Coordinates of N, CA, C and O in Angstrom, one line a residue:
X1 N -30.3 -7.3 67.1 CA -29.5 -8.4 67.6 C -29.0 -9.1 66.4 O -29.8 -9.7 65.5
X2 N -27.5 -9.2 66.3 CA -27.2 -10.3 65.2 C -26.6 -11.1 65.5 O -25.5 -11.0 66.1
X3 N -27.4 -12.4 64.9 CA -27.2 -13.8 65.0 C -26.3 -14.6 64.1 O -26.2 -13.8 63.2
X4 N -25.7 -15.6 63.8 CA -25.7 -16.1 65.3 C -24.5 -15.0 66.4 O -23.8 -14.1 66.1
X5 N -24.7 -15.7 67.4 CA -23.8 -14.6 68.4 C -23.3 -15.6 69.6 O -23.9 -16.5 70.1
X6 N -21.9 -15.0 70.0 CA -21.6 -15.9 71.1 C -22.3 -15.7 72.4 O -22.5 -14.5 72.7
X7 N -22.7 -16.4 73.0 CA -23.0 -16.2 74.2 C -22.9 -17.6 75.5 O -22.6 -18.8 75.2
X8 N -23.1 -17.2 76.7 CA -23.0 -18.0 77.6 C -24.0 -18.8 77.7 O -25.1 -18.4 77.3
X9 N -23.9 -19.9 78.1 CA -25.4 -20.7 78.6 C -25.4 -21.4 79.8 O -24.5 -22.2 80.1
X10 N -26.9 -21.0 80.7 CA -26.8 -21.5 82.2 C -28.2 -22.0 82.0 O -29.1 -21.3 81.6
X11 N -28.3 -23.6 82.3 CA -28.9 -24.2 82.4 C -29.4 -25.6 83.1 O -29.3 -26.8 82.7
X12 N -29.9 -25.2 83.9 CA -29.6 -26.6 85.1 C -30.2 -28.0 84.9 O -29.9 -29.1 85.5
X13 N -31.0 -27.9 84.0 CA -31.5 -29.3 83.7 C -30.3 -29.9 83.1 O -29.7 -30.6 83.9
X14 N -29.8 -30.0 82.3 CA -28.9 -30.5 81.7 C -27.1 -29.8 82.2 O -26.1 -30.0 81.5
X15 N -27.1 -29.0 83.4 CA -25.8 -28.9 83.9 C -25.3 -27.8 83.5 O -24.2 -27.7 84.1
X16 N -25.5 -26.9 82.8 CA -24.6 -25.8 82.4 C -24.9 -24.7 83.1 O -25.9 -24.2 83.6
X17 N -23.5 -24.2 83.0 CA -23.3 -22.9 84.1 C -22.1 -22.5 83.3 O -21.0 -23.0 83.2
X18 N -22.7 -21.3 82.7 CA -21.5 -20.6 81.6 C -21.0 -21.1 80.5 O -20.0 -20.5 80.1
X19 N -21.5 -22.4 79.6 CA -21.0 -22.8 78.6 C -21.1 -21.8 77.8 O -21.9 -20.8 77.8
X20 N -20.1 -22.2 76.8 CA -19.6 -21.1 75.8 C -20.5 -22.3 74.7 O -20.7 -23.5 74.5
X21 N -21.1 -20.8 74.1 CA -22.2 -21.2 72.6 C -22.5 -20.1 71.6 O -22.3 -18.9 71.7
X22 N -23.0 -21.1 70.3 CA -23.4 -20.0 69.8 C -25.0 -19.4 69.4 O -25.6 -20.5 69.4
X23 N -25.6 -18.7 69.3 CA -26.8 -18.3 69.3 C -27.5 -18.5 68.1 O -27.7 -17.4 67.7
X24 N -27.9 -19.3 67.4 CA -28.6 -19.2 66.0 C -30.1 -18.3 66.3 O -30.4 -17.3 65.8
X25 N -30.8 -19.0 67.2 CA -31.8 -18.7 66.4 C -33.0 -18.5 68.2 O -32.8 -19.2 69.2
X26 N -34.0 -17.4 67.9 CA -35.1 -17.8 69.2 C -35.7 -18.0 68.6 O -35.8 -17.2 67.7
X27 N -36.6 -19.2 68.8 CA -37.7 -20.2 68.2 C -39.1 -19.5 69.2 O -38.9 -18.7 70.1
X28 N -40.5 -20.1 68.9 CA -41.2 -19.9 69.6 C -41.2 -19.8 71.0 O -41.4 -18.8 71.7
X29 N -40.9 -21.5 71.6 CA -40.0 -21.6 73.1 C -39.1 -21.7 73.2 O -39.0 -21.9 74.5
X30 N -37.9 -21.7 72.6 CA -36.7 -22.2 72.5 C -35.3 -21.6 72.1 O -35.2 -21.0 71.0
X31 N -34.9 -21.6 72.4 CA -33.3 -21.2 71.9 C -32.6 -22.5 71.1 O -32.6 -23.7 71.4
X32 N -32.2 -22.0 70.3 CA -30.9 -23.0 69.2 C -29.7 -22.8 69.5 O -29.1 -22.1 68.6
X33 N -28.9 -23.3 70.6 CA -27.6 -23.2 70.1 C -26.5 -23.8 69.5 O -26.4 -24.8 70.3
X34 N -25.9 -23.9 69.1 CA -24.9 -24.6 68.8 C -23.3 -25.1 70.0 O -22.3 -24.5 69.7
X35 N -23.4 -25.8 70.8 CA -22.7 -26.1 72.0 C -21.2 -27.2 71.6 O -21.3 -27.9 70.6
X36 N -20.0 -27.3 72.4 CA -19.3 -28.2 72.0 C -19.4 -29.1 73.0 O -19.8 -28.8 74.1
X37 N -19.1 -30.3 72.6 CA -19.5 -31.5 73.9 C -18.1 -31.8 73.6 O -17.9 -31.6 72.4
X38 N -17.1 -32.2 74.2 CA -15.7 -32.5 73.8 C -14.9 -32.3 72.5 O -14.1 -31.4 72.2
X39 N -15.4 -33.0 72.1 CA -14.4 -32.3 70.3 C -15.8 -32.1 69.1 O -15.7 -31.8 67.9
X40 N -16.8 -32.3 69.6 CA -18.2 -32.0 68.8 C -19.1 -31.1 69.0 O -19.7 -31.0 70.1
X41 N -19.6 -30.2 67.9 CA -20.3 -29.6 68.6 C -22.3 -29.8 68.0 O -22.9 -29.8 66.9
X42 N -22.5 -29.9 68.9 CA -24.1 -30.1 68.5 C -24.9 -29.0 69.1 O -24.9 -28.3 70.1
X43 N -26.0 -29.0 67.6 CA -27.1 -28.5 68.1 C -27.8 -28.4 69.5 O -27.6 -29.4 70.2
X44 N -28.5 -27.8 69.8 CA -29.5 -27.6 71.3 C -30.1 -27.1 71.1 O -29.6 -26.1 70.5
X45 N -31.6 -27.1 71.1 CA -32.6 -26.8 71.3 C -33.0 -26.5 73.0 O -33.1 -27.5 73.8
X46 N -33.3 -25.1 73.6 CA -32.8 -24.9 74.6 C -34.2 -24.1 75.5 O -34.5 -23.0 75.0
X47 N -34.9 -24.7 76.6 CA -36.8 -23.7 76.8 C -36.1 -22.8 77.2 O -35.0 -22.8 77.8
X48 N -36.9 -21.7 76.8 CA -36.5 -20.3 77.0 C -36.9 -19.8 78.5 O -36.7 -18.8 79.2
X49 N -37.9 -21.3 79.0 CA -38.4 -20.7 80.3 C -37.6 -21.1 81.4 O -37.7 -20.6 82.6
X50 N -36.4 -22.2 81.0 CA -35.2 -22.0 82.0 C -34.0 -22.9 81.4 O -33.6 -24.1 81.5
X51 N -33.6 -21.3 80.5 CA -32.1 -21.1 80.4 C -32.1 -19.4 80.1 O -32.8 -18.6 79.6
X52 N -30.7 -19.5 80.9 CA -30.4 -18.0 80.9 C -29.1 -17.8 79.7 O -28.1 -18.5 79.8
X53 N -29.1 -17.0 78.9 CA -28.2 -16.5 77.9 C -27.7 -15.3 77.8 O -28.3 -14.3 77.4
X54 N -26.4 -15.3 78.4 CA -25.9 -13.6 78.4 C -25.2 -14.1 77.3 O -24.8 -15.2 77.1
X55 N -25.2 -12.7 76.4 CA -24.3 -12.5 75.6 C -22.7 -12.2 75.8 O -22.4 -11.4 76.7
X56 N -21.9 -12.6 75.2 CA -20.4 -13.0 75.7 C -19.8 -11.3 75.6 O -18.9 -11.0 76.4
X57 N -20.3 -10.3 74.5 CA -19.5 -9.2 74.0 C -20.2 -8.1 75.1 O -21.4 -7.9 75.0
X58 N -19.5 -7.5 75.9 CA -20.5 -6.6 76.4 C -21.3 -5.3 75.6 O -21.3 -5.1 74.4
X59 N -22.0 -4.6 76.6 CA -22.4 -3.3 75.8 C -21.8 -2.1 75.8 O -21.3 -1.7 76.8
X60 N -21.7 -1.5 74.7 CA -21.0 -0.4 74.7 C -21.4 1.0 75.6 O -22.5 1.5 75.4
X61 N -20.8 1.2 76.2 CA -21.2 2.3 77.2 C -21.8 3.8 75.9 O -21.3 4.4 75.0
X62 N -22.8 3.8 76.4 CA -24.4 4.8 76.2 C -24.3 6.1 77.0 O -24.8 6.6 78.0
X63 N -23.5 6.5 76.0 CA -23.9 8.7 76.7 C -24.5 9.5 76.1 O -24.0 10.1 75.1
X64 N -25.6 9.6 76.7 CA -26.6 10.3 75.1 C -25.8 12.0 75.3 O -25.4 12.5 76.4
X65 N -25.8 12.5 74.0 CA -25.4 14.2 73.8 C -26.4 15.0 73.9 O -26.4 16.0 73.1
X66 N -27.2 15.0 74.7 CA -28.6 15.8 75.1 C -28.9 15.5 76.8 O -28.9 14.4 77.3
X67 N -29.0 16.6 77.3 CA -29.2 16.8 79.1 C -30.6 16.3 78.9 O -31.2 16.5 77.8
X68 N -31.0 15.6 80.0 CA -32.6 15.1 80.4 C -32.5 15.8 81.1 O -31.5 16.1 81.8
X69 N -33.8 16.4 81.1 CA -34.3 17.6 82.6 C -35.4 16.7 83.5 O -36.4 16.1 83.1
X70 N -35.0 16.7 84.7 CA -35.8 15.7 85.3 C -36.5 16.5 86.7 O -37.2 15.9 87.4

């Protein structure tokens, strides 16, 4: 994973639902993001045990060149 990275943030203590951010860093409990609040953007410090963070870029579709025998 490379950081920092854009991603969404949903977080109901403090109101967000899809803000656009950027990802610096996962801390012990925490997420760091970097957030805009009107024309500013500040740091967040963010519990990892409730906020959800999708990443904004999807993933690249995965076709491995080898049959699985199942």
């Amino acid at each position: 994973m490379d950081l920092p990275a854009t991603v969404l943030v949903h977080n109901s203590t403090i109101g967000m639902k899809g803000e656009e951010g950027a990802l610096l860093q996962i801390a012990d409990r925490f997420y760091e993001v970097n957030i805009s609040f009107g024309s500013s953007t500040h740091r967040v410090m963010l519990p990892i045990d409730q906020t959800v963070i999708i990443f904004k870029d999807a993933e690249e579709n995965f076709v491995p060149d080898i049959e699985i025998e199942r």
